[in-house]
């Protein structure tokens, strides 16, 4: 499989949220309010209010963050879809994989919404039971990070959560080991260590209980073959088969996010343009660090979205 002059859509995950996200799009595109309205009918919660007005602590709570990002990302995708354009491949970072699956029609929006809400609930419970932290390592040396993580694993639970891009790795660590890990990593593996504003040590074995319950919960939902190839976080290669997509999703909660490998795989297949579909520009910046030659477009407000759509019309 190879994509000539290809375009990929990528969907952001937790960490891209901010109070006020979607406000300008809401005024310009009725489908944004309609999508949040559908979510309100299904879940009985006004997530639009949380997106627009927060407060920050409420929006940053995992139970709200994941659902808010999923809804807004899907609404932005529908705006683009209405132009008649479809990407050649699609991917999402962690939570964003659910937006990707819904955009690729492997999962109904309503089903994806309920699954994301349950995922957030289970992850929040696991985080409360097994307190942990996520450390973003900037200017990181991958091999040095992996060596330190291996050494510290004798002292407690620690693992690489995200391979984001060259020089940027995220580590999940149990709370009692966080200070020691920060000191060790900052001394010899990274130029800077930043504690992320999340409520648990996601993509680690501390999420295993959540993953086990989530696997059983997923049995109640139907997955279809994807209309657009999806690159799952755990596999880092394009997939359309429903069973394979479900299996990849089942193991995602406690597994590393292979984002750099996923983007490199898409570029290797001929993708030259990436459109970040959702709030923020986290993925846009990461992708540019992976390969400066590719085009990257954000969509978080009307001017940026219009610029992206204009480029897609020429694709």
PDB file of C-alpha atoms in Angstrom:
ATOM      1  CA  UNK A   1       0.000   0.000   0.000  1.00  0.00           C
ATOM      2  CA  UNK A   2       1.309   3.450  -0.890  1.00  0.00           C
ATOM      3  CA  UNK A   3      -0.308   6.879  -0.801  1.00  0.00           C
ATOM      4  CA  UNK A   4       0.578   9.278  -3.604  1.00  0.00           C
ATOM      5  CA  UNK A   5       0.363  12.923  -2.522  1.00  0.00           C
ATOM      6  CA  UNK A   6      -1.587  11.558   0.423  1.00  0.00           C
ATOM      7  CA  UNK A   7      -3.373  13.297   3.249  1.00  0.00           C
ATOM      8  CA  UNK A   8      -3.769  11.934   6.788  1.00  0.00           C
ATOM      9  CA  UNK A   9      -6.134  13.174   9.473  1.00  0.00           C
ATOM     10  CA  UNK A  10      -4.915  12.912  13.068  1.00  0.00           C
ATOM     11  CA  UNK A  11      -7.013  13.360  16.203  1.00  0.00           C
ATOM     12  CA  UNK A  12      -5.614  14.740  19.490  1.00  0.00           C
ATOM     13  CA  UNK A  13      -5.843  13.127  22.899  1.00  0.00           C
ATOM     14  CA  UNK A  14      -5.918  14.204  26.520  1.00  0.00           C
ATOM     15  CA  UNK A  15      -3.745  17.256  27.124  1.00  0.00           C
ATOM     16  CA  UNK A  16      -5.084  19.242  24.157  1.00  0.00           C
ATOM     17  CA  UNK A  17      -8.028  20.635  26.098  1.00  0.00           C
ATOM     18  CA  UNK A  18      -8.404  24.263  27.177  1.00  0.00           C
ATOM     19  CA  UNK A  19     -11.269  26.329  28.527  1.00  0.00           C
ATOM     20  CA  UNK A  20     -13.049  28.035  25.643  1.00  0.00           C
ATOM     21  CA  UNK A  21     -12.195  25.386  23.079  1.00  0.00           C
ATOM     22  CA  UNK A  22     -14.693  25.276  20.247  1.00  0.00           C
ATOM     23  CA  UNK A  23     -16.259  28.659  21.050  1.00  0.00           C
ATOM     24  CA  UNK A  24     -15.415  30.311  17.722  1.00  0.00           C
ATOM     25  CA  UNK A  25     -16.327  27.205  15.750  1.00  0.00           C
ATOM     26  CA  UNK A  26     -19.641  27.053  17.585  1.00  0.00           C
ATOM     27  CA  UNK A  27     -20.565  30.476  16.233  1.00  0.00           C
ATOM     28  CA  UNK A  28     -19.512  29.659  12.674  1.00  0.00           C
ATOM     29  CA  UNK A  29     -20.755  26.081  12.243  1.00  0.00           C
ATOM     30  CA  UNK A  30     -24.178  24.892  13.531  1.00  0.00           C
ATOM     31  CA  UNK A  31     -23.032  21.244  13.427  1.00  0.00           C
ATOM     32  CA  UNK A  32     -20.810  21.886  16.460  1.00  0.00           C
ATOM     33  CA  UNK A  33     -23.776  22.771  18.666  1.00  0.00           C
ATOM     34  CA  UNK A  34     -25.793  19.935  17.113  1.00  0.00           C
ATOM     35  CA  UNK A  35     -23.073  17.395  17.925  1.00  0.00           C
ATOM     36  CA  UNK A  36     -22.838  18.528  21.538  1.00  0.00           C
ATOM     37  CA  UNK A  37     -26.638  18.444  21.679  1.00  0.00           C
ATOM     38  CA  UNK A  38     -26.628  14.801  20.543  1.00  0.00           C
ATOM     39  CA  UNK A  39     -24.078  13.983  23.216  1.00  0.00           C
ATOM     40  CA  UNK A  40     -26.217  15.698  25.849  1.00  0.00           C
ATOM     41  CA  UNK A  41     -29.220  13.589  24.822  1.00  0.00           C
ATOM     42  CA  UNK A  42     -27.190  10.368  25.015  1.00  0.00           C
ATOM     43  CA  UNK A  43     -25.252  10.980  28.234  1.00  0.00           C
ATOM     44  CA  UNK A  44     -27.423  13.590  29.937  1.00  0.00           C
ATOM     45  CA  UNK A  45     -24.506  15.947  30.587  1.00  0.00           C
ATOM     46  CA  UNK A  46     -23.880  19.441  29.168  1.00  0.00           C
ATOM     47  CA  UNK A  47     -20.278  19.006  28.033  1.00  0.00           C
ATOM     48  CA  UNK A  48     -20.481  22.144  25.904  1.00  0.00           C
ATOM     49  CA  UNK A  49     -20.778  24.228  29.061  1.00  0.00           C
ATOM     50  CA  UNK A  50     -17.636  22.574  30.426  1.00  0.00           C
ATOM     51  CA  UNK A  51     -15.738  23.210  27.179  1.00  0.00           C
ATOM     52  CA  UNK A  52     -16.708  26.860  27.063  1.00  0.00           C
ATOM     53  CA  UNK A  53     -16.565  27.858  30.711  1.00  0.00           C
ATOM     54  CA  UNK A  54     -14.686  25.169  32.589  1.00  0.00           C
ATOM     55  CA  UNK A  55     -13.487  25.836  35.208  1.00  0.00           C
ATOM     56  CA  UNK A  56     -10.048  24.418  34.437  1.00  0.00           C
ATOM     57  CA  UNK A  57     -10.157  21.782  37.184  1.00  0.00           C
ATOM     58  CA  UNK A  58     -13.485  20.489  35.908  1.00  0.00           C
ATOM     59  CA  UNK A  59     -12.347  20.356  32.300  1.00  0.00           C
ATOM     60  CA  UNK A  60      -9.066  18.674  33.283  1.00  0.00           C
ATOM     61  CA  UNK A  61     -10.874  15.925  35.177  1.00  0.00           C
ATOM     62  CA  UNK A  62     -10.409  12.779  33.080  1.00  0.00           C
ATOM     63  CA  UNK A  63     -14.126  12.021  33.125  1.00  0.00           C
ATOM     64  CA  UNK A  64     -14.854  15.333  31.385  1.00  0.00           C
ATOM     65  CA  UNK A  65     -11.692  15.836  29.347  1.00  0.00           C
ATOM     66  CA  UNK A  66     -11.958  12.698  27.262  1.00  0.00           C
ATOM     67  CA  UNK A  67     -15.606  13.152  26.351  1.00  0.00           C
ATOM     68  CA  UNK A  68     -15.207  16.869  25.551  1.00  0.00           C
ATOM     69  CA  UNK A  69     -12.290  16.261  23.201  1.00  0.00           C
ATOM     70  CA  UNK A  70     -14.052  13.340  21.511  1.00  0.00           C
ATOM     71  CA  UNK A  71     -17.207  15.375  20.813  1.00  0.00           C
ATOM     72  CA  UNK A  72     -15.417  18.476  19.537  1.00  0.00           C
ATOM     73  CA  UNK A  73     -12.998  16.490  17.377  1.00  0.00           C
ATOM     74  CA  UNK A  74     -15.850  14.562  15.775  1.00  0.00           C
ATOM     75  CA  UNK A  75     -17.776  17.795  15.117  1.00  0.00           C
ATOM     76  CA  UNK A  76     -14.773  19.332  13.360  1.00  0.00           C
ATOM     77  CA  UNK A  77     -14.372  16.173  11.293  1.00  0.00           C
ATOM     78  CA  UNK A  78     -18.015  16.439  10.191  1.00  0.00           C
ATOM     79  CA  UNK A  79     -17.388  20.016   9.050  1.00  0.00           C
ATOM     80  CA  UNK A  80     -14.563  18.815   6.838  1.00  0.00           C
ATOM     81  CA  UNK A  81     -16.503  15.752   5.673  1.00  0.00           C
ATOM     82  CA  UNK A  82     -19.282  18.034   4.442  1.00  0.00           C
ATOM     83  CA  UNK A  83     -16.820  19.406   1.867  1.00  0.00           C
ATOM     84  CA  UNK A  84     -16.670  15.936   0.319  1.00  0.00           C
ATOM     85  CA  UNK A  85     -13.019  15.319   1.206  1.00  0.00           C
ATOM     86  CA  UNK A  86     -11.799  12.096   2.813  1.00  0.00           C
ATOM     87  CA  UNK A  87      -8.225  11.400   3.940  1.00  0.00           C
ATOM     88  CA  UNK A  88      -6.320   8.354   2.771  1.00  0.00           C
ATOM     89  CA  UNK A  89      -5.414   7.271   6.287  1.00  0.00           C
ATOM     90  CA  UNK A  90      -6.397   8.309   9.797  1.00  0.00           C
ATOM     91  CA  UNK A  91      -4.979   8.037  13.320  1.00  0.00           C
ATOM     92  CA  UNK A  92      -5.552   9.341  16.822  1.00  0.00           C
ATOM     93  CA  UNK A  93      -3.264   9.885  19.794  1.00  0.00           C
ATOM     94  CA  UNK A  94      -4.515   7.751  22.710  1.00  0.00           C
ATOM     95  CA  UNK A  95      -8.064   9.052  23.287  1.00  0.00           C
ATOM     96  CA  UNK A  96      -7.950  10.437  19.748  1.00  0.00           C
ATOM     97  CA  UNK A  97      -8.069   6.891  18.403  1.00  0.00           C
ATOM     98  CA  UNK A  98     -11.771   6.804  19.291  1.00  0.00           C
ATOM     99  CA  UNK A  99     -12.408   9.930  17.228  1.00  0.00           C
ATOM    100  CA  UNK A 100     -10.469   8.305  14.390  1.00  0.00           C
ATOM    101  CA  UNK A 101     -12.537   5.106  14.569  1.00  0.00           C
ATOM    102  CA  UNK A 102     -15.785   7.069  14.525  1.00  0.00           C
ATOM    103  CA  UNK A 103     -14.600   9.206  11.612  1.00  0.00           C
ATOM    104  CA  UNK A 104     -13.675   6.025   9.727  1.00  0.00           C
ATOM    105  CA  UNK A 105     -17.158   4.571  10.441  1.00  0.00           C
ATOM    106  CA  UNK A 106     -15.667   1.637  12.332  1.00  0.00           C
ATOM    107  CA  UNK A 107     -17.662   2.844  15.331  1.00  0.00           C
ATOM    108  CA  UNK A 108     -20.928   4.800  15.523  1.00  0.00           C
ATOM    109  CA  UNK A 109     -20.578   8.262  17.066  1.00  0.00           C
ATOM    110  CA  UNK A 110     -23.087   7.373  19.793  1.00  0.00           C
ATOM    111  CA  UNK A 111     -21.303   4.115  20.596  1.00  0.00           C
ATOM    112  CA  UNK A 112     -17.929   5.849  20.620  1.00  0.00           C
ATOM    113  CA  UNK A 113     -19.326   8.478  22.973  1.00  0.00           C
ATOM    114  CA  UNK A 114     -20.555   5.899  25.481  1.00  0.00           C
ATOM    115  CA  UNK A 115     -17.321   3.912  25.202  1.00  0.00           C
ATOM    116  CA  UNK A 116     -15.187   7.013  25.790  1.00  0.00           C
ATOM    117  CA  UNK A 117     -17.298   7.961  28.811  1.00  0.00           C
ATOM    118  CA  UNK A 118     -16.858   4.458  30.261  1.00  0.00           C
ATOM    119  CA  UNK A 119     -13.140   4.477  29.458  1.00  0.00           C
ATOM    120  CA  UNK A 120     -12.731   7.771  31.312  1.00  0.00           C
ATOM    121  CA  UNK A 121     -14.707   6.446  34.287  1.00  0.00           C
ATOM    122  CA  UNK A 122     -12.627   3.271  34.538  1.00  0.00           C
ATOM    123  CA  UNK A 123      -9.337   5.133  34.116  1.00  0.00           C
ATOM    124  CA  UNK A 124     -10.341   7.627  36.815  1.00  0.00           C
ATOM    125  CA  UNK A 125     -11.152   4.777  39.216  1.00  0.00           C
ATOM    126  CA  UNK A 126      -7.858   3.058  38.470  1.00  0.00           C
ATOM    127  CA  UNK A 127      -5.985   6.341  38.972  1.00  0.00           C
ATOM    128  CA  UNK A 128      -7.646   6.833  42.366  1.00  0.00           C
ATOM    129  CA  UNK A 129      -6.806   3.281  43.428  1.00  0.00           C
ATOM    130  CA  UNK A 130      -3.248   3.299  42.071  1.00  0.00           C
ATOM    131  CA  UNK A 131      -1.998   6.923  42.289  1.00  0.00           C
ATOM    132  CA  UNK A 132       0.550   7.787  39.637  1.00  0.00           C
ATOM    133  CA  UNK A 133       2.057  10.551  37.560  1.00  0.00           C
ATOM    134  CA  UNK A 134       2.984  11.133  33.940  1.00  0.00           C
ATOM    135  CA  UNK A 135       6.295  12.844  33.221  1.00  0.00           C
ATOM    136  CA  UNK A 136       6.988  14.487  29.864  1.00  0.00           C
ATOM    137  CA  UNK A 137      10.684  14.267  29.041  1.00  0.00           C
ATOM    138  CA  UNK A 138      11.938  17.021  26.734  1.00  0.00           C
ATOM    139  CA  UNK A 139      15.268  16.733  24.967  1.00  0.00           C
ATOM    140  CA  UNK A 140      15.178  13.060  25.860  1.00  0.00           C
ATOM    141  CA  UNK A 141      17.513  10.310  24.735  1.00  0.00           C
ATOM    142  CA  UNK A 142      15.311   7.274  24.089  1.00  0.00           C
ATOM    143  CA  UNK A 143      17.871   4.631  24.989  1.00  0.00           C
ATOM    144  CA  UNK A 144      18.912   6.437  28.179  1.00  0.00           C
ATOM    145  CA  UNK A 145      15.253   6.802  29.191  1.00  0.00           C
ATOM    146  CA  UNK A 146      14.565   3.116  28.599  1.00  0.00           C
ATOM    147  CA  UNK A 147      17.663   2.138  30.601  1.00  0.00           C
ATOM    148  CA  UNK A 148      16.629   4.274  33.585  1.00  0.00           C
ATOM    149  CA  UNK A 149      13.042   3.036  33.399  1.00  0.00           C
ATOM    150  CA  UNK A 150      14.361  -0.536  33.400  1.00  0.00           C
ATOM    151  CA  UNK A 151      16.583   0.149  36.425  1.00  0.00           C
ATOM    152  CA  UNK A 152      13.820   1.903  38.393  1.00  0.00           C
ATOM    153  CA  UNK A 153      11.303  -0.842  37.658  1.00  0.00           C
ATOM    154  CA  UNK A 154      13.011  -2.790  40.446  1.00  0.00           C
ATOM    155  CA  UNK A 155      11.880  -0.063  42.849  1.00  0.00           C
ATOM    156  CA  UNK A 156       8.254   0.201  41.721  1.00  0.00           C
ATOM    157  CA  UNK A 157       5.958   0.609  38.724  1.00  0.00           C
ATOM    158  CA  UNK A 158       7.324   2.741  35.889  1.00  0.00           C
ATOM    159  CA  UNK A 159       7.128   2.444  32.107  1.00  0.00           C
ATOM    160  CA  UNK A 160       7.337   4.421  28.872  1.00  0.00           C
ATOM    161  CA  UNK A 161       3.799   5.621  28.117  1.00  0.00           C
ATOM    162  CA  UNK A 162       4.238   7.619  24.910  1.00  0.00           C
ATOM    163  CA  UNK A 163       6.854   7.702  22.171  1.00  0.00           C
ATOM    164  CA  UNK A 164       5.750  11.081  20.834  1.00  0.00           C
ATOM    165  CA  UNK A 165       8.593  12.335  18.660  1.00  0.00           C
ATOM    166  CA  UNK A 166      12.399  12.590  18.635  1.00  0.00           C
ATOM    167  CA  UNK A 167      13.422  14.096  21.969  1.00  0.00           C
ATOM    168  CA  UNK A 168       9.963  13.822  23.543  1.00  0.00           C
ATOM    169  CA  UNK A 169       8.951  10.774  25.559  1.00  0.00           C
ATOM    170  CA  UNK A 170       6.336  10.418  28.292  1.00  0.00           C
ATOM    171  CA  UNK A 171       6.855   8.122  31.263  1.00  0.00           C
ATOM    172  CA  UNK A 172       4.181   6.837  33.644  1.00  0.00           C
ATOM    173  CA  UNK A 173       5.263   6.187  37.214  1.00  0.00           C
ATOM    174  CA  UNK A 174       3.627   5.346  40.528  1.00  0.00           C
ATOM    175  CA  UNK A 175       3.290   8.354  42.833  1.00  0.00           C
ATOM    176  CA  UNK A 176       5.774   7.108  45.430  1.00  0.00           C
ATOM    177  CA  UNK A 177       8.485   6.771  42.788  1.00  0.00           C
ATOM    178  CA  UNK A 178       7.799  10.025  40.930  1.00  0.00           C
ATOM    179  CA  UNK A 179      10.398  12.209  42.697  1.00  0.00           C
ATOM    180  CA  UNK A 180      13.172   9.650  42.331  1.00  0.00           C
ATOM    181  CA  UNK A 181      12.265   9.114  38.676  1.00  0.00           C
ATOM    182  CA  UNK A 182      12.243  12.864  38.015  1.00  0.00           C
ATOM    183  CA  UNK A 183      15.697  13.274  39.538  1.00  0.00           C
ATOM    184  CA  UNK A 184      17.176  10.276  37.714  1.00  0.00           C
ATOM    185  CA  UNK A 185      15.701  11.194  34.335  1.00  0.00           C
ATOM    186  CA  UNK A 186      16.640  14.887  34.563  1.00  0.00           C
ATOM    187  CA  UNK A 187      20.224  14.045  35.506  1.00  0.00           C
ATOM    188  CA  UNK A 188      21.110  11.831  32.571  1.00  0.00           C
ATOM    189  CA  UNK A 189      18.237  11.224  30.134  1.00  0.00           C
ATOM    190  CA  UNK A 190      16.362  14.481  29.498  1.00  0.00           C
ATOM    191  CA  UNK A 191      17.020  18.212  29.428  1.00  0.00           C
ATOM    192  CA  UNK A 192      13.707  18.941  31.118  1.00  0.00           C
ATOM    193  CA  UNK A 193      11.092  16.895  32.981  1.00  0.00           C
ATOM    194  CA  UNK A 194       7.532  18.248  33.145  1.00  0.00           C
ATOM    195  CA  UNK A 195       4.727  16.700  35.185  1.00  0.00           C
ATOM    196  CA  UNK A 196       1.609  16.540  33.004  1.00  0.00           C
ATOM    197  CA  UNK A 197      -1.780  17.842  34.234  1.00  0.00           C
ATOM    198  CA  UNK A 198      -3.477  14.431  34.180  1.00  0.00           C
ATOM    199  CA  UNK A 199      -5.016  12.464  37.011  1.00  0.00           C
ATOM    200  CA  UNK A 200      -3.223   9.138  36.645  1.00  0.00           C
ATOM    201  CA  UNK A 201      -0.405   7.044  35.217  1.00  0.00           C
ATOM    202  CA  UNK A 202      -2.082   6.178  31.928  1.00  0.00           C
ATOM    203  CA  UNK A 203      -0.697   3.698  29.389  1.00  0.00           C
ATOM    204  CA  UNK A 204       0.963   1.647  32.091  1.00  0.00           C
ATOM    205  CA  UNK A 205       0.270  -1.515  34.085  1.00  0.00           C
ATOM    206  CA  UNK A 206      -1.381   0.689  36.727  1.00  0.00           C
ATOM    207  CA  UNK A 207      -4.287   0.829  34.270  1.00  0.00           C
ATOM    208  CA  UNK A 208      -4.559  -2.969  33.974  1.00  0.00           C
ATOM    209  CA  UNK A 209      -7.685  -3.203  36.136  1.00  0.00           C
ATOM    210  CA  UNK A 210      -9.338  -0.517  34.023  1.00  0.00           C
ATOM    211  CA  UNK A 211      -8.340  -2.350  30.861  1.00  0.00           C
ATOM    212  CA  UNK A 212      -9.766  -5.657  32.096  1.00  0.00           C
ATOM    213  CA  UNK A 213     -13.141  -4.073  32.892  1.00  0.00           C
ATOM    214  CA  UNK A 214     -13.049  -2.095  29.656  1.00  0.00           C
ATOM    215  CA  UNK A 215     -12.448  -5.225  27.599  1.00  0.00           C
ATOM    216  CA  UNK A 216     -15.650  -6.750  29.021  1.00  0.00           C
ATOM    217  CA  UNK A 217     -17.559  -3.517  28.426  1.00  0.00           C
ATOM    218  CA  UNK A 218     -16.508  -3.416  24.754  1.00  0.00           C
ATOM    219  CA  UNK A 219     -18.197  -6.775  24.185  1.00  0.00           C
ATOM    220  CA  UNK A 220     -21.509  -4.921  24.150  1.00  0.00           C
ATOM    221  CA  UNK A 221     -20.601  -2.866  21.091  1.00  0.00           C
ATOM    222  CA  UNK A 222     -20.290  -3.598  17.390  1.00  0.00           C
ATOM    223  CA  UNK A 223     -17.156  -2.659  15.459  1.00  0.00           C
ATOM    224  CA  UNK A 224     -17.224  -2.494  11.663  1.00  0.00           C
ATOM    225  CA  UNK A 225     -14.502  -2.580   9.067  1.00  0.00           C
ATOM    226  CA  UNK A 226     -13.096   0.929   8.626  1.00  0.00           C
ATOM    227  CA  UNK A 227     -13.942   2.986   5.519  1.00  0.00           C
ATOM    228  CA  UNK A 228     -10.555   4.674   5.903  1.00  0.00           C
ATOM    229  CA  UNK A 229      -7.452   2.771   7.106  1.00  0.00           C
ATOM    230  CA  UNK A 230      -6.770   3.505  10.785  1.00  0.00           C
ATOM    231  CA  UNK A 231      -3.312   3.385  12.369  1.00  0.00           C
ATOM    232  CA  UNK A 232      -3.791   2.096  15.958  1.00  0.00           C
ATOM    233  CA  UNK A 233      -1.420   3.329  18.684  1.00  0.00           C
ATOM    234  CA  UNK A 234      -0.340  -0.165  19.680  1.00  0.00           C
ATOM    235  CA  UNK A 235       0.357  -1.431  16.142  1.00  0.00           C
ATOM    236  CA  UNK A 236       1.684   1.593  14.216  1.00  0.00           C
ATOM    237  CA  UNK A 237       0.463   0.317  10.851  1.00  0.00           C
ATOM    238  CA  UNK A 238      -2.798   0.794   8.887  1.00  0.00           C
ATOM    239  CA  UNK A 239      -5.735  -1.475   9.726  1.00  0.00           C
ATOM    240  CA  UNK A 240      -9.279  -1.790   8.338  1.00  0.00           C
ATOM    241  CA  UNK A 241     -10.352  -5.132   9.852  1.00  0.00           C
ATOM    242  CA  UNK A 242     -12.978  -4.766  12.606  1.00  0.00           C
ATOM    243  CA  UNK A 243     -11.603  -7.553  14.806  1.00  0.00           C
ATOM    244  CA  UNK A 244      -8.056  -6.213  14.625  1.00  0.00           C
ATOM    245  CA  UNK A 245      -9.244  -2.680  15.420  1.00  0.00           C
ATOM    246  CA  UNK A 246     -11.192  -3.894  18.457  1.00  0.00           C
ATOM    247  CA  UNK A 247      -8.246  -5.944  19.724  1.00  0.00           C
ATOM    248  CA  UNK A 248      -5.891  -2.985  19.361  1.00  0.00           C
ATOM    249  CA  UNK A 249      -8.289  -0.787  21.296  1.00  0.00           C
ATOM    250  CA  UNK A 250      -8.642  -3.324  24.095  1.00  0.00           C
ATOM    251  CA  UNK A 251      -4.929  -3.245  24.889  1.00  0.00           C
ATOM    252  CA  UNK A 252      -4.396   0.488  24.401  1.00  0.00           C
ATOM    253  CA  UNK A 253      -5.141   1.633  27.961  1.00  0.00           C
ATOM    254  CA  UNK A 254      -2.140  -0.143  29.508  1.00  0.00           C
ATOM    255  CA  UNK A 255       0.172  -0.146  26.448  1.00  0.00           C
ATOM    256  CA  UNK A 256       2.648   2.419  25.129  1.00  0.00           C
ATOM    257  CA  UNK A 257       1.428   4.893  22.520  1.00  0.00           C
ATOM    258  CA  UNK A 258       3.695   4.446  19.491  1.00  0.00           C
ATOM    259  CA  UNK A 259       2.942   7.828  18.003  1.00  0.00           C
ATOM    260  CA  UNK A 260       6.317   8.582  16.435  1.00  0.00           C
ATOM    261  CA  UNK A 261       6.348   5.132  14.851  1.00  0.00           C
ATOM    262  CA  UNK A 262       2.780   5.638  13.577  1.00  0.00           C
ATOM    263  CA  UNK A 263       3.584   8.967  11.922  1.00  0.00           C
ATOM    264  CA  UNK A 264       6.794   7.603  10.415  1.00  0.00           C
ATOM    265  CA  UNK A 265       4.830   4.663   9.013  1.00  0.00           C
ATOM    266  CA  UNK A 266       2.319   7.018   7.356  1.00  0.00           C
ATOM    267  CA  UNK A 267       5.067   9.186   5.917  1.00  0.00           C
ATOM    268  CA  UNK A 268       6.815   6.084   4.629  1.00  0.00           C
ATOM    269  CA  UNK A 269       3.634   5.150   2.767  1.00  0.00           C
ATOM    270  CA  UNK A 270       3.523   8.511   1.025  1.00  0.00           C
ATOM    271  CA  UNK A 271       1.612  10.833   3.365  1.00  0.00           C
ATOM    272  CA  UNK A 272       2.811  14.403   2.873  1.00  0.00           C
ATOM    273  CA  UNK A 273       0.032  16.408   4.541  1.00  0.00           C
ATOM    274  CA  UNK A 274      -1.358  16.010   8.060  1.00  0.00           C
ATOM    275  CA  UNK A 275      -4.505  17.726   9.329  1.00  0.00           C
ATOM    276  CA  UNK A 276      -4.992  17.820  13.105  1.00  0.00           C
ATOM    277  CA  UNK A 277      -8.738  17.481  13.634  1.00  0.00           C
ATOM    278  CA  UNK A 278      -9.652  18.732  17.097  1.00  0.00           C
ATOM    279  CA  UNK A 279      -8.700  21.294  19.752  1.00  0.00           C
ATOM    280  CA  UNK A 280      -5.160  22.604  20.162  1.00  0.00           C
ATOM    281  CA  UNK A 281      -2.044  22.076  18.088  1.00  0.00           C
ATOM    282  CA  UNK A 282      -0.172  19.506  20.171  1.00  0.00           C
ATOM    283  CA  UNK A 283      -0.002  16.925  17.379  1.00  0.00           C
ATOM    284  CA  UNK A 284       0.889  19.538  14.761  1.00  0.00           C
ATOM    285  CA  UNK A 285       3.993  20.476  16.732  1.00  0.00           C
ATOM    286  CA  UNK A 286       4.936  16.860  17.405  1.00  0.00           C
ATOM    287  CA  UNK A 287       4.593  15.862  13.750  1.00  0.00           C
ATOM    288  CA  UNK A 288       6.797  18.744  12.647  1.00  0.00           C
ATOM    289  CA  UNK A 289       9.468  17.457  15.010  1.00  0.00           C
ATOM    290  CA  UNK A 290       9.205  14.024  13.442  1.00  0.00           C
ATOM    291  CA  UNK A 291       9.569  15.365   9.886  1.00  0.00           C
ATOM    292  CA  UNK A 292       9.997  19.045   9.011  1.00  0.00           C
ATOM    293  CA  UNK A 293       9.221  18.375   5.343  1.00  0.00           C
ATOM    294  CA  UNK A 294       5.554  17.462   5.762  1.00  0.00           C
ATOM    295  CA  UNK A 295       2.702  19.962   5.703  1.00  0.00           C
ATOM    296  CA  UNK A 296       0.693  20.264   8.920  1.00  0.00           C
ATOM    297  CA  UNK A 297      -2.615  22.061   9.427  1.00  0.00           C
ATOM    298  CA  UNK A 298      -4.609  22.720  12.611  1.00  0.00           C
ATOM    299  CA  UNK A 299      -8.393  23.166  12.759  1.00  0.00           C
ATOM    300  CA  UNK A 300      -9.182  24.529  16.237  1.00  0.00           C
ATOM    301  CA  UNK A 301     -10.725  27.823  15.058  1.00  0.00           C
ATOM    302  CA  UNK A 302     -12.460  29.088  11.876  1.00  0.00           C
ATOM    303  CA  UNK A 303      -9.414  30.763  10.239  1.00  0.00           C
ATOM    304  CA  UNK A 304      -7.212  27.686  10.729  1.00  0.00           C
ATOM    305  CA  UNK A 305      -9.998  25.347   9.646  1.00  0.00           C
ATOM    306  CA  UNK A 306     -10.630  27.430   6.517  1.00  0.00           C
ATOM    307  CA  UNK A 307      -6.930  27.291   5.667  1.00  0.00           C
ATOM    308  CA  UNK A 308      -6.916  23.504   6.073  1.00  0.00           C
ATOM    309  CA  UNK A 309     -10.034  23.070   3.939  1.00  0.00           C
ATOM    310  CA  UNK A 310      -8.591  25.300   1.236  1.00  0.00           C
ATOM    311  CA  UNK A 311      -5.485  23.090   1.113  1.00  0.00           C
ATOM    312  CA  UNK A 312      -7.577  19.944   0.972  1.00  0.00           C
ATOM    313  CA  UNK A 313      -9.478  21.250  -2.028  1.00  0.00           C
ATOM    314  CA  UNK A 314      -6.162  21.285  -3.891  1.00  0.00           C
ATOM    315  CA  UNK A 315      -5.149  17.779  -2.806  1.00  0.00           C
TER     316      UNK A 315
END
